[in-house]
mmCIF file of C-alpha atoms in Angstrom:
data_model
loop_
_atom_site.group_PDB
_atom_site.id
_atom_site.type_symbol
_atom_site.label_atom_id
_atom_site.label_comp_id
_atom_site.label_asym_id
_atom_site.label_seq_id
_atom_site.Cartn_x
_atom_site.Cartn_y
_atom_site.Cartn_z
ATOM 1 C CA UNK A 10 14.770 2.003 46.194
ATOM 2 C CA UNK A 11 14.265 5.734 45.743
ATOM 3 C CA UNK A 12 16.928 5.400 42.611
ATOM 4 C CA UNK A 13 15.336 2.825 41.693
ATOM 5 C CA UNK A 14 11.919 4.620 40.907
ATOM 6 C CA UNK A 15 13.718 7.327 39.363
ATOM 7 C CA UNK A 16 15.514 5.193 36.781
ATOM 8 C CA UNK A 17 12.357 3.471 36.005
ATOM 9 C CA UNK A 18 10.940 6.629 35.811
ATOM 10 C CA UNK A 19 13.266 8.211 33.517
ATOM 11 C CA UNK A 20 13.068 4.845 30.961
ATOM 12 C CA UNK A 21 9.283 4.892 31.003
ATOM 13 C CA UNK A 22 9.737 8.243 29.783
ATOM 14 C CA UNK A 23 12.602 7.701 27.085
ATOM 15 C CA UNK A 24 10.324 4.850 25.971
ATOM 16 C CA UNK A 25 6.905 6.987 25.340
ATOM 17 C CA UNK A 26 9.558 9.978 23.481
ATOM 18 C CA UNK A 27 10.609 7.091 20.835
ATOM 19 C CA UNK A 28 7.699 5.830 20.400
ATOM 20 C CA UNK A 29 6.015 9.405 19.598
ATOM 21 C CA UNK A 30 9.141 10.042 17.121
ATOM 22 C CA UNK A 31 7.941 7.240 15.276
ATOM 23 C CA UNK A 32 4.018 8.758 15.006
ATOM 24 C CA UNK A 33 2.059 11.391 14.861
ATOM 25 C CA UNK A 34 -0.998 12.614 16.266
ATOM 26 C CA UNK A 35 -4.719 13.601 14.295
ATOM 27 C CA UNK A 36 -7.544 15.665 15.931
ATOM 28 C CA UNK A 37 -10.584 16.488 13.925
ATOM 29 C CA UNK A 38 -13.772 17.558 14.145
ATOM 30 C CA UNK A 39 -16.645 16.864 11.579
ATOM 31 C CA UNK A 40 -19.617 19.159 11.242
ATOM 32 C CA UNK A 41 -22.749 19.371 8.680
ATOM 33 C CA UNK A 42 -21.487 22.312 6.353
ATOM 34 C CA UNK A 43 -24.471 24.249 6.761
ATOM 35 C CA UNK A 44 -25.736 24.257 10.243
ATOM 36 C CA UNK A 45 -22.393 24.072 12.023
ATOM 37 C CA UNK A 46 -23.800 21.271 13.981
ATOM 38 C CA UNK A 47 -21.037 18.365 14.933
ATOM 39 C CA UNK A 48 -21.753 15.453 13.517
ATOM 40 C CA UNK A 49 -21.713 11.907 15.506
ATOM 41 C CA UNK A 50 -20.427 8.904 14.029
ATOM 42 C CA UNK A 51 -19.221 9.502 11.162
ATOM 43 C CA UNK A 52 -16.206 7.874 9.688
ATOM 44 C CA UNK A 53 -12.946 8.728 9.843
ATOM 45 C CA UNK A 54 -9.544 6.557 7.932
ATOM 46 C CA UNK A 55 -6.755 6.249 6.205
ATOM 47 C CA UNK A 56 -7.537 4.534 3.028
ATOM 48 C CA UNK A 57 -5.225 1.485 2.480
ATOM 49 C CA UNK A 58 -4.273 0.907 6.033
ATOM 50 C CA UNK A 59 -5.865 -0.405 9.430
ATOM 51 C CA UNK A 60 -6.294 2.783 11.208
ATOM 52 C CA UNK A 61 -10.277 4.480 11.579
ATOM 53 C CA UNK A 62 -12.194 5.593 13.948
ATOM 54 C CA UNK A 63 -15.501 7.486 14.556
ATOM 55 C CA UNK A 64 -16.223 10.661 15.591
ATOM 56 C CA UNK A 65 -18.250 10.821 19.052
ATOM 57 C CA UNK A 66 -21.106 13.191 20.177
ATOM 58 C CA UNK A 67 -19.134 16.098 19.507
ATOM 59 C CA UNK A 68 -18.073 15.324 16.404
ATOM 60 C CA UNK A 69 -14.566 14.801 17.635
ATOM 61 C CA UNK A 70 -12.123 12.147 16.142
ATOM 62 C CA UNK A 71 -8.422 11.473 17.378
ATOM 63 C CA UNK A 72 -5.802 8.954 15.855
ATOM 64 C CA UNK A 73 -2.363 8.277 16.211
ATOM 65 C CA UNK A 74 -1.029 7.619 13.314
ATOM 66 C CA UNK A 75 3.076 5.666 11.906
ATOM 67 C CA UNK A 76 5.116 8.204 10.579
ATOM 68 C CA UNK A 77 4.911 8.794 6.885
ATOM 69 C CA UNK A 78 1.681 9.922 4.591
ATOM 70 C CA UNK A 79 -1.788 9.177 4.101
ATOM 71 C CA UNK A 80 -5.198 9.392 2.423
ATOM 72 C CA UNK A 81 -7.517 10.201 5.064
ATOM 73 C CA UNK A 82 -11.210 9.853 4.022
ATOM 74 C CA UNK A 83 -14.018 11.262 6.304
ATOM 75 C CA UNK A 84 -17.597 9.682 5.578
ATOM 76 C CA UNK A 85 -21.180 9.836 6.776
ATOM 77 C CA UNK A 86 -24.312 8.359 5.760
ATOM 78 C CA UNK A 87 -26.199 10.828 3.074
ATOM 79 C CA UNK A 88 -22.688 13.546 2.934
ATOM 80 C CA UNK A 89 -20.572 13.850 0.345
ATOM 81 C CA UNK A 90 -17.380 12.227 1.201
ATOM 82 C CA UNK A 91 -13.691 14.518 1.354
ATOM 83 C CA UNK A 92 -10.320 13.377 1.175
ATOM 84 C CA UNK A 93 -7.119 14.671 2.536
ATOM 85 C CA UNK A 94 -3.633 14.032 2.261
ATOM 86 C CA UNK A 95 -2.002 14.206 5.606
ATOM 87 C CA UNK A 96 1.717 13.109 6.640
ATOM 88 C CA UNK A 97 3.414 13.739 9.548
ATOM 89 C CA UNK A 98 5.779 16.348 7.842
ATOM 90 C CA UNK A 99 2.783 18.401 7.831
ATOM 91 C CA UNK A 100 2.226 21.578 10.120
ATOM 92 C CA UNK A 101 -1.495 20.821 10.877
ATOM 93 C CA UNK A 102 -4.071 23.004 13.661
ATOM 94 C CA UNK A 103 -4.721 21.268 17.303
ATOM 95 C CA UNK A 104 -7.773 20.640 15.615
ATOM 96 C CA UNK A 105 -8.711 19.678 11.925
ATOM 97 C CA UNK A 106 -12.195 21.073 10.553
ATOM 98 C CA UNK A 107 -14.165 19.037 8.394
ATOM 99 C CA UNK A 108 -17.308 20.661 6.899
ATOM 100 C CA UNK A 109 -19.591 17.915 5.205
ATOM 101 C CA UNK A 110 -22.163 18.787 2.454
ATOM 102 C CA UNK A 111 -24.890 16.869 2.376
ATOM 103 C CA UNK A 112 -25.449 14.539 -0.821
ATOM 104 C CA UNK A 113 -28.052 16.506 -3.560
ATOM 105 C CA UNK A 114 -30.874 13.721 -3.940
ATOM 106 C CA UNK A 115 -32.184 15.277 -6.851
ATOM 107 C CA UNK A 116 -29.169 14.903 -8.734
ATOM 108 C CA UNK A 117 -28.824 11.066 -7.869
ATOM 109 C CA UNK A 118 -32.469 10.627 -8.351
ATOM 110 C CA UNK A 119 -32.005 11.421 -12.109
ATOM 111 C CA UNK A 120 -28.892 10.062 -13.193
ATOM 112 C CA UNK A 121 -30.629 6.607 -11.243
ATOM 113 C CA UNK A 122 -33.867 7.105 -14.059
ATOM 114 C CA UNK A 123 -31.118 7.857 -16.958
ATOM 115 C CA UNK A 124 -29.172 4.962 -16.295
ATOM 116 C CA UNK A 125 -28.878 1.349 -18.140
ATOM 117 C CA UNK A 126 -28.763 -0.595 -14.979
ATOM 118 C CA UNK A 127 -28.641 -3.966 -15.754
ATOM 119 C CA UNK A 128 -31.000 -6.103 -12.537
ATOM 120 C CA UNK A 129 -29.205 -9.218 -13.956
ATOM 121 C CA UNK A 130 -25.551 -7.584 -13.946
ATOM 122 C CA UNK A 131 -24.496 -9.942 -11.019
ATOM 123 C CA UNK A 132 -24.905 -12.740 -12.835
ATOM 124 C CA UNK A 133 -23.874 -11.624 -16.271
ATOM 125 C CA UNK A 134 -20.729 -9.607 -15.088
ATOM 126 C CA UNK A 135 -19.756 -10.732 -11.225
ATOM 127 C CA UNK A 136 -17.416 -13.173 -11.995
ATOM 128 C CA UNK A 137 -15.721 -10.119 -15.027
ATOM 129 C CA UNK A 138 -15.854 -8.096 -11.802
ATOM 130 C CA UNK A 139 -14.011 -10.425 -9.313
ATOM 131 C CA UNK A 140 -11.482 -11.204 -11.726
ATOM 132 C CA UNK A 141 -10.603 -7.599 -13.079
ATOM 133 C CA UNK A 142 -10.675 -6.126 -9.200
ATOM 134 C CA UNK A 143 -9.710 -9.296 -7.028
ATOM 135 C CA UNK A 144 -7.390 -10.577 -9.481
ATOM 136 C CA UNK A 145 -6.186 -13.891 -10.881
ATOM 137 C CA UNK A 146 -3.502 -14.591 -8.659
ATOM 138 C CA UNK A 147 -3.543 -17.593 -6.533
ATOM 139 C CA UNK A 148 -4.430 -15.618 -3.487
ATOM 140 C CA UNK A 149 -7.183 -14.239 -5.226
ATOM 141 C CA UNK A 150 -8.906 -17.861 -5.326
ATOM 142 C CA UNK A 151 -9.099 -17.543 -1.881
ATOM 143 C CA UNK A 152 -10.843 -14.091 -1.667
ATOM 144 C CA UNK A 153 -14.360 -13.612 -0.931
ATOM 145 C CA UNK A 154 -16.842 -10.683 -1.575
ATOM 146 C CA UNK A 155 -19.213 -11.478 1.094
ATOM 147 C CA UNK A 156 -22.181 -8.883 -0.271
ATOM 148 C CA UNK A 157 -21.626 -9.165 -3.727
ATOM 149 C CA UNK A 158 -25.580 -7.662 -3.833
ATOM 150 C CA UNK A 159 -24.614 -4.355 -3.241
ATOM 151 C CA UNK A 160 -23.187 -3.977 -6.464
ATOM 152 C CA UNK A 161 -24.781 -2.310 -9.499
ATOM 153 C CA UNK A 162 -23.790 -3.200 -13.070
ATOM 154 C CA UNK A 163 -24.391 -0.704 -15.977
ATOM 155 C CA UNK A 164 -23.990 -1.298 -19.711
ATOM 156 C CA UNK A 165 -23.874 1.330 -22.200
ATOM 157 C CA UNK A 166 -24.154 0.097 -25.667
ATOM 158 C CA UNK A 167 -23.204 3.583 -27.622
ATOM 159 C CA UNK A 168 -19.952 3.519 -25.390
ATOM 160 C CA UNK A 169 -19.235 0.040 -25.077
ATOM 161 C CA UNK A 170 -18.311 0.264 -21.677
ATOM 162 C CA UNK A 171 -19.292 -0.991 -18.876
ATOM 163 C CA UNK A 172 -19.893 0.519 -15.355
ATOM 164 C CA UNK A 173 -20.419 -0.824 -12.164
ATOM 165 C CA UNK A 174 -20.923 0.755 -8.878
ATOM 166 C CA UNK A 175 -22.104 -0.198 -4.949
ATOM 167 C CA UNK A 176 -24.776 0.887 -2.869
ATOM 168 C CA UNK A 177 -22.699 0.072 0.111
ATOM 169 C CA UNK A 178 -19.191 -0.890 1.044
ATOM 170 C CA UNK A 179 -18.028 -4.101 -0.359
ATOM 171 C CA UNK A 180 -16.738 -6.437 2.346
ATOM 172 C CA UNK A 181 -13.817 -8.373 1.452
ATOM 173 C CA UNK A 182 -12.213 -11.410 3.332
ATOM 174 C CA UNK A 183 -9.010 -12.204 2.302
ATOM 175 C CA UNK A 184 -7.993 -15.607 3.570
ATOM 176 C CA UNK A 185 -4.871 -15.696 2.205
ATOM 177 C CA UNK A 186 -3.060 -12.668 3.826
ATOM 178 C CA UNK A 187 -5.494 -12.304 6.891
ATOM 179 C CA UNK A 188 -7.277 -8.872 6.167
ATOM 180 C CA UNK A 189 -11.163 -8.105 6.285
ATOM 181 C CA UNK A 190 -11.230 -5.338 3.841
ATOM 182 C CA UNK A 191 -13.750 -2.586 3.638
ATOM 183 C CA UNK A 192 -13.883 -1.483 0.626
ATOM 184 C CA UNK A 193 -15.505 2.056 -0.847
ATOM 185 C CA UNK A 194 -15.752 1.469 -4.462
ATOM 186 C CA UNK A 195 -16.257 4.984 -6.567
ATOM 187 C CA UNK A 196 -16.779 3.142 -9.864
ATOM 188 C CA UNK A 197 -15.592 0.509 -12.027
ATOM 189 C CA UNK A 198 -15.048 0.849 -15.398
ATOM 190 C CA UNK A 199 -13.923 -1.214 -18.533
ATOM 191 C CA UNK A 200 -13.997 -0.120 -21.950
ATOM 192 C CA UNK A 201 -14.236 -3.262 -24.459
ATOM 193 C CA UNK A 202 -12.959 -1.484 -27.094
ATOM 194 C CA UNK A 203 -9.544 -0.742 -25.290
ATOM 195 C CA UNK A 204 -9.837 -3.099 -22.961
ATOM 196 C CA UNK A 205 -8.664 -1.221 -20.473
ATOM 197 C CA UNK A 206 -9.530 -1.615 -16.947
ATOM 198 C CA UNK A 207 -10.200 1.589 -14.328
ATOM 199 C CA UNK A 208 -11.274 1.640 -10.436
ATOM 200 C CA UNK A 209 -11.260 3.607 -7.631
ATOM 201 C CA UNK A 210 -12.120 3.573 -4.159
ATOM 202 C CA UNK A 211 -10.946 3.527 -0.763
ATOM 203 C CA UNK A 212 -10.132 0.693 1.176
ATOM 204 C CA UNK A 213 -9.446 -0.015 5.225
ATOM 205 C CA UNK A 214 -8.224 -3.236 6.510
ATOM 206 C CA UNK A 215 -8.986 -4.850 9.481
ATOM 207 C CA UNK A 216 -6.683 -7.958 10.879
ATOM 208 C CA UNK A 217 -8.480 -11.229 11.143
ATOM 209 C CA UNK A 218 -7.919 -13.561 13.823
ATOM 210 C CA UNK A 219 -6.955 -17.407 13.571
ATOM 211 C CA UNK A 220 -5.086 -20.137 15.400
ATOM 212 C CA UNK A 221 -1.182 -19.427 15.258
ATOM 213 C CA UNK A 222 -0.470 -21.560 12.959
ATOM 214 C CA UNK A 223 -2.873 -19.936 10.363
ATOM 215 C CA UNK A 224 -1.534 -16.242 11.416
ATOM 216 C CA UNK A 225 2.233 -17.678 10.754
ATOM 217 C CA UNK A 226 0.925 -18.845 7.301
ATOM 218 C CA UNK A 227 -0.388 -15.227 6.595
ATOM 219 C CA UNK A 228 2.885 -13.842 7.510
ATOM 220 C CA UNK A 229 4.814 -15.480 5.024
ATOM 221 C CA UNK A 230 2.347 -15.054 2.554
ATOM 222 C CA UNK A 231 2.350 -11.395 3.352
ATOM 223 C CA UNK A 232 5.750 -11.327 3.307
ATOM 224 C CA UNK A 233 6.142 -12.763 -0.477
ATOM 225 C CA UNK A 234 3.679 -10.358 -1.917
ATOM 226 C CA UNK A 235 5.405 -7.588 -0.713
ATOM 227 C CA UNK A 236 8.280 -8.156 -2.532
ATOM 228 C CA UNK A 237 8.895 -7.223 -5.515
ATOM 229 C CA UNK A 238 5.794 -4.995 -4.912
ATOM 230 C CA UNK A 239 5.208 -1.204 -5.607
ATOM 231 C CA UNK A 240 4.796 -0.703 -1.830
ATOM 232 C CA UNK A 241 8.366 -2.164 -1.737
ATOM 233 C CA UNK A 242 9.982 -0.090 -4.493
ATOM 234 C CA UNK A 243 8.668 3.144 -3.051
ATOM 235 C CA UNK A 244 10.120 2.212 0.307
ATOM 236 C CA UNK A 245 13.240 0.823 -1.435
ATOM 237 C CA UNK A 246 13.423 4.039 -2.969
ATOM 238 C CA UNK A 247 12.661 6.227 0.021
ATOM 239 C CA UNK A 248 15.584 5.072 1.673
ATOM 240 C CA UNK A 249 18.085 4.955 -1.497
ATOM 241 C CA UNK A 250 18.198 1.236 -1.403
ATOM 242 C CA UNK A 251 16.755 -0.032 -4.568
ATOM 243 C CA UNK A 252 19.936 -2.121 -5.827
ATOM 244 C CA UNK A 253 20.765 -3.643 -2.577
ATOM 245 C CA UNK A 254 16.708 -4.578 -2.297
ATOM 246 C CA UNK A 255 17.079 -6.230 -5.986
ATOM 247 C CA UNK A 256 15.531 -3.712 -8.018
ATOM 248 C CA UNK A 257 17.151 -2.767 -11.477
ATOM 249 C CA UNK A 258 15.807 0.449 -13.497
ATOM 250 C CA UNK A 259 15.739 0.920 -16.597
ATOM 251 C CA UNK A 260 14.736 4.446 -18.705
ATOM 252 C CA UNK A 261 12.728 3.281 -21.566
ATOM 253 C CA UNK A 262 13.077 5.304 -24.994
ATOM 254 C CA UNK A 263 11.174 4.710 -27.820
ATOM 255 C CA UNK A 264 12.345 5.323 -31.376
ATOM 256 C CA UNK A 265 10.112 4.655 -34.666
ATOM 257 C CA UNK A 266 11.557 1.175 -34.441
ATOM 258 C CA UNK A 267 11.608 -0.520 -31.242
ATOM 259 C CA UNK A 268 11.662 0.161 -27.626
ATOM 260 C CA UNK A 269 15.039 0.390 -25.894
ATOM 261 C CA UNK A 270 16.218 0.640 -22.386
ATOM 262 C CA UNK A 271 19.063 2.346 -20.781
ATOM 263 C CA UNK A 272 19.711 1.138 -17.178
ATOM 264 C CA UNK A 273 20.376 4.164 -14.301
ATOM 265 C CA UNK A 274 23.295 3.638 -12.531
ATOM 266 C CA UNK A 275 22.884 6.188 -10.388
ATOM 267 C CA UNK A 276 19.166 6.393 -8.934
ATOM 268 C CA UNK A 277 20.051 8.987 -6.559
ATOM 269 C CA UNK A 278 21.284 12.108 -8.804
ATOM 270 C CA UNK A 279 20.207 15.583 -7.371
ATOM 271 C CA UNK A 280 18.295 15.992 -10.483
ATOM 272 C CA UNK A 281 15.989 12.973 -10.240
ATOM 273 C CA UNK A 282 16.083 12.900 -5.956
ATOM 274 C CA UNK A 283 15.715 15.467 -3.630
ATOM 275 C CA UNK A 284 15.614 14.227 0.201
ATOM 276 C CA UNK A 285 13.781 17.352 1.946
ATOM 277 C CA UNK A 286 11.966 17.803 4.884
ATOM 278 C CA UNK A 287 11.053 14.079 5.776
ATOM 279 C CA UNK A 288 9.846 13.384 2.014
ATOM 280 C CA UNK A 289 11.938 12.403 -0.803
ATOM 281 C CA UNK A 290 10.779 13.860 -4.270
ATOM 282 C CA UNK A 291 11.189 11.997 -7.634
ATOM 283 C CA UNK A 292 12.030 14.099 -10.769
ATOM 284 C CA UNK A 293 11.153 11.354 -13.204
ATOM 285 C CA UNK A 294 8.867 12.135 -16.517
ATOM 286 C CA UNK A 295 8.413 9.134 -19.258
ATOM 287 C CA UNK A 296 8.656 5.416 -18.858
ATOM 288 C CA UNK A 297 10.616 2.974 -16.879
ATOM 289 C CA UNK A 298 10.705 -0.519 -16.811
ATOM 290 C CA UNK A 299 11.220 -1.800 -13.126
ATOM 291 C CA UNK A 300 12.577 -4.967 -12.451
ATOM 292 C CA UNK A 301 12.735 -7.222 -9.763
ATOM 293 C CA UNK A 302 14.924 -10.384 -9.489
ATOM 294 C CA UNK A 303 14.549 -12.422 -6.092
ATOM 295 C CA UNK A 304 10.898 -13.624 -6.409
ATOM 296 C CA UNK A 305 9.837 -15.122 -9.796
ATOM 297 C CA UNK A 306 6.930 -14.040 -11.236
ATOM 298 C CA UNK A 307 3.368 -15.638 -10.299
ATOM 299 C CA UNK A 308 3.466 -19.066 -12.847
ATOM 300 C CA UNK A 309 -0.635 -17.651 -13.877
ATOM 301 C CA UNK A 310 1.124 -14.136 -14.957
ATOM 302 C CA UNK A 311 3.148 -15.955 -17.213
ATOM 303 C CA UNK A 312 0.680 -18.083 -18.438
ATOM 304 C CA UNK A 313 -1.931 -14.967 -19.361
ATOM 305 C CA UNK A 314 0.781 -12.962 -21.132
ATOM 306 C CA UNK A 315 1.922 -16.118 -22.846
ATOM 307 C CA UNK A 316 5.970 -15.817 -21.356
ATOM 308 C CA UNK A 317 8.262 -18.387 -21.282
ATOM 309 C CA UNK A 318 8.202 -20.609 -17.768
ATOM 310 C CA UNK A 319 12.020 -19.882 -16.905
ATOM 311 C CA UNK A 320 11.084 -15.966 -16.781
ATOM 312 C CA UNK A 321 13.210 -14.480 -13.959
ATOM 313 C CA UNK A 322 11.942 -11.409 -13.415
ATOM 314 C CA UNK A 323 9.224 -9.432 -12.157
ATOM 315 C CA UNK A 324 9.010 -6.800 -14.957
ATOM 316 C CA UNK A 325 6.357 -3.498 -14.227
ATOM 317 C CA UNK A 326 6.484 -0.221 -16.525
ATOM 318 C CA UNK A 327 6.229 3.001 -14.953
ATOM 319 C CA UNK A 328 4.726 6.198 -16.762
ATOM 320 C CA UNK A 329 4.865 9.121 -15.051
ATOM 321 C CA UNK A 330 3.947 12.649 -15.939
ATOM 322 C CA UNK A 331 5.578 14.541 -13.918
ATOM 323 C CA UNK A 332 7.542 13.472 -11.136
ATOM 324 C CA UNK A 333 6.419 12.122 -7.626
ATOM 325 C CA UNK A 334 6.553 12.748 -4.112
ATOM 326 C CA UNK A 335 7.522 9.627 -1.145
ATOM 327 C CA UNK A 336 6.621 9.241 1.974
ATOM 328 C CA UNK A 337 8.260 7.358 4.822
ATOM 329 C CA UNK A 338 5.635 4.096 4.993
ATOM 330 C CA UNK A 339 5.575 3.738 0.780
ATOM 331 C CA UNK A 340 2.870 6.617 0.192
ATOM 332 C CA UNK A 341 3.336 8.661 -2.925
ATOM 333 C CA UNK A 342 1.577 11.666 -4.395
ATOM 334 C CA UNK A 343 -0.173 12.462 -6.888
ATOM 335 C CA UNK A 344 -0.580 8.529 -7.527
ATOM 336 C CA UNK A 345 -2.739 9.568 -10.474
ATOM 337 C CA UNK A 346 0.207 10.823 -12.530
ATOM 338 C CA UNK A 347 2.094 7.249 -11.992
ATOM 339 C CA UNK A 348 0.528 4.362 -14.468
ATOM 340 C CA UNK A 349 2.098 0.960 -14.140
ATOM 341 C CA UNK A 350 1.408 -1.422 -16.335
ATOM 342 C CA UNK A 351 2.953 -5.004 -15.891
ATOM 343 C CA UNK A 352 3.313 -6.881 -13.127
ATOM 344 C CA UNK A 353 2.076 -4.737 -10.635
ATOM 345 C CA UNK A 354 -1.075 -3.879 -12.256
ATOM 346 C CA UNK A 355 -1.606 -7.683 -12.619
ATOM 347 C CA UNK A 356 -1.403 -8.366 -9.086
ATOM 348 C CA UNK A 357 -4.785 -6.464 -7.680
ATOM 349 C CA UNK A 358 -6.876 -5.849 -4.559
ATOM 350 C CA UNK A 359 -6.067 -9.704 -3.540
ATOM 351 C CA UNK A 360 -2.645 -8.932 -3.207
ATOM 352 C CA UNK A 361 -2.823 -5.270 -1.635
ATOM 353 C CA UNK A 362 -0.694 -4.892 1.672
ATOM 354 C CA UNK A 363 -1.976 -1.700 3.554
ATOM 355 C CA UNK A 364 0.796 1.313 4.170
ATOM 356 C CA UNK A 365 1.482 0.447 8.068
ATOM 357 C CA UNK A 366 2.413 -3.227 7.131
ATOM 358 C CA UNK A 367 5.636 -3.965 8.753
ATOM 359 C CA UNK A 368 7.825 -6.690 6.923
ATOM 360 C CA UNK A 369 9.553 -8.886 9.127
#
């Protein structure tokens, strides 16, 4: 019996080493910037994934955390928000410091009397809004803002742009892949004269619940938006298995007459990939067209960009400035410097899997 104990003892044990391999551990502590004082309840995430907490009297916060890198956004009501990138390849302190300033009222106060709000913006613009930040995808017809009042709508007439804002989170249920999304929206933009569309913001998901049946539906659905996806290539890529996932790369280079491809054989030169220290990093600087052949493209893709209805491929163009770092989970820094334009920036927020989704 004695043995017994001991080799339960000793599996327990084994078990709880794995499972901390696999994750890491976060520890912070928010304060007001000025006073020192700890600050209670504020908000603590990674953007894009199902993990926040708050902060308790002391201004404390802990999370465990799946290996690989995040966003992590720390928030509270009337402070200015901060941002940090955090992996577990990281040497962090036992206990992370974040100083919040408190929002300058002044400065909101006038740019509020300078504006061009528009009061009838919701109605002139929401359904622009839904379909330029939800998307048109099937699954996006089954998305629903649920306090589409919070959002504010500005038009500017000398820049032909418009602007839109919120004066709260926007909460987002997605039926279609089972996620309650809560989303911190920065600012929308689009600019009529280039049409081109710009957002950002920081979202956290939150699993909804539903018979079995409904949760097995999600699962597949999840399961065919992910691939093909950029969360997919950057994992693909990660772990050197692009080809075998049904990726093909191509380096795009542009004479005075026409575009022209050249596909990479060999994705995993020591000039272009460097494996070091947990991260992998990316030497790539231009444009590449990725393609992806096991899932056909969405039939309402086609039909907005006017392809032929036999198209096999999922076909997204990369440009990237200056190279790029991955992470374990599909993170990648600085995600500024990569542009895609395609296929992946047609499929939008109703489509977004967050970075600890597991597919199975």
């Amino acid at each position: 019996m004695k043995n017994l104990i001991v080799l339960l003892l000793a599996v327990t044990c084994y078990s709880i080493s794995i499972a901390q391999e696999k994750s890491f551990s976060i520890i912070g502590k928010v304060i007001d910037a000025d006073s020192k004082q700890p600050l209670p309840n504020a908000s603590a995430y990674c953007q894009n994934t199902t993990q926040g907490t708050v902060s308790n009297n002391q201004g404390l916060f802990y999370m465990r955390l799946p290996n690989g890198g995040y966003d992590m956004v720390v928030t509270y009501t009337g402070y200015e928000k901060k941002v940090f990138r955090i992996s577990d390849n990281q040497a962090t302190a036992d206990t992370m410091l974040v100083e919040l300033a408190k929002v300058n009222q002044s400065l909101s106060e006038v740019a509020v009397v300078a504006s061009t709000e528009d009061p009838e913006g919701l109605a002139k613009y929401g359904k622009f809004f839904t379909q330029n930040f939800i998307g048109n995808t099937g699954f996006a017809s089954q998305c629903t803002i649920q306090n589409p009042e919070v959002l504010r709508f500005f038009y500017s007439k000398k820049r032909n742009r418009l602007k839109i804002t919120a004066r709260e989170d926007l909460i987002i249920n997605n039926y279609s892949l089972g996620y309650k999304i809560r989303y911190q929206l920065d600012s929308f933009s689009y600019d009529y004269s280039s049409n081109i569309t710009q957002y950002t913001g920081s979202p956290l998901f939150q699993e909804m619940d539903s018979t079995e049946e409904v949760k097995a539906q999600w699962k597949k659905n999840r399961a065919r938006t992910y691939l093909g996806s950029r969360l997919h290539f950057m994992r693909s890529f990660y772990d050197s298995t692009l080809t075998k996932e049904g990726f093909i790369v191509e380096k795009l280079n542009q004479d005075s007459q026409s575009v022209k491809g050249t596909f990479i054989t060999d994705l995993y030169n020591e000039q272009d990939y460097l494996a070091d220290s947990g991260d992998v990093e990316i030497g790539w600087s231009g444009q590449y067209r990725i393609s992806y052949e096991r899932v056909r493209p969405d039939k309402q893709f086609l039909e907005e960009y006017k392809l032929p209805a036999n198209t096999r491929f999922q076909i997204t163009v990369l440009d990237v400035a200056n190279g790029f770092v991955i992470e374990k989970n599909g993170y990648f820094y600085e995600q500024y410097d990569v542009i895609n334009t395609g296929y992946w920036a047609w499929k939008k927020l109703a489509e977004l899997l967050p970075y600890d989704y597991i597919y199975q």
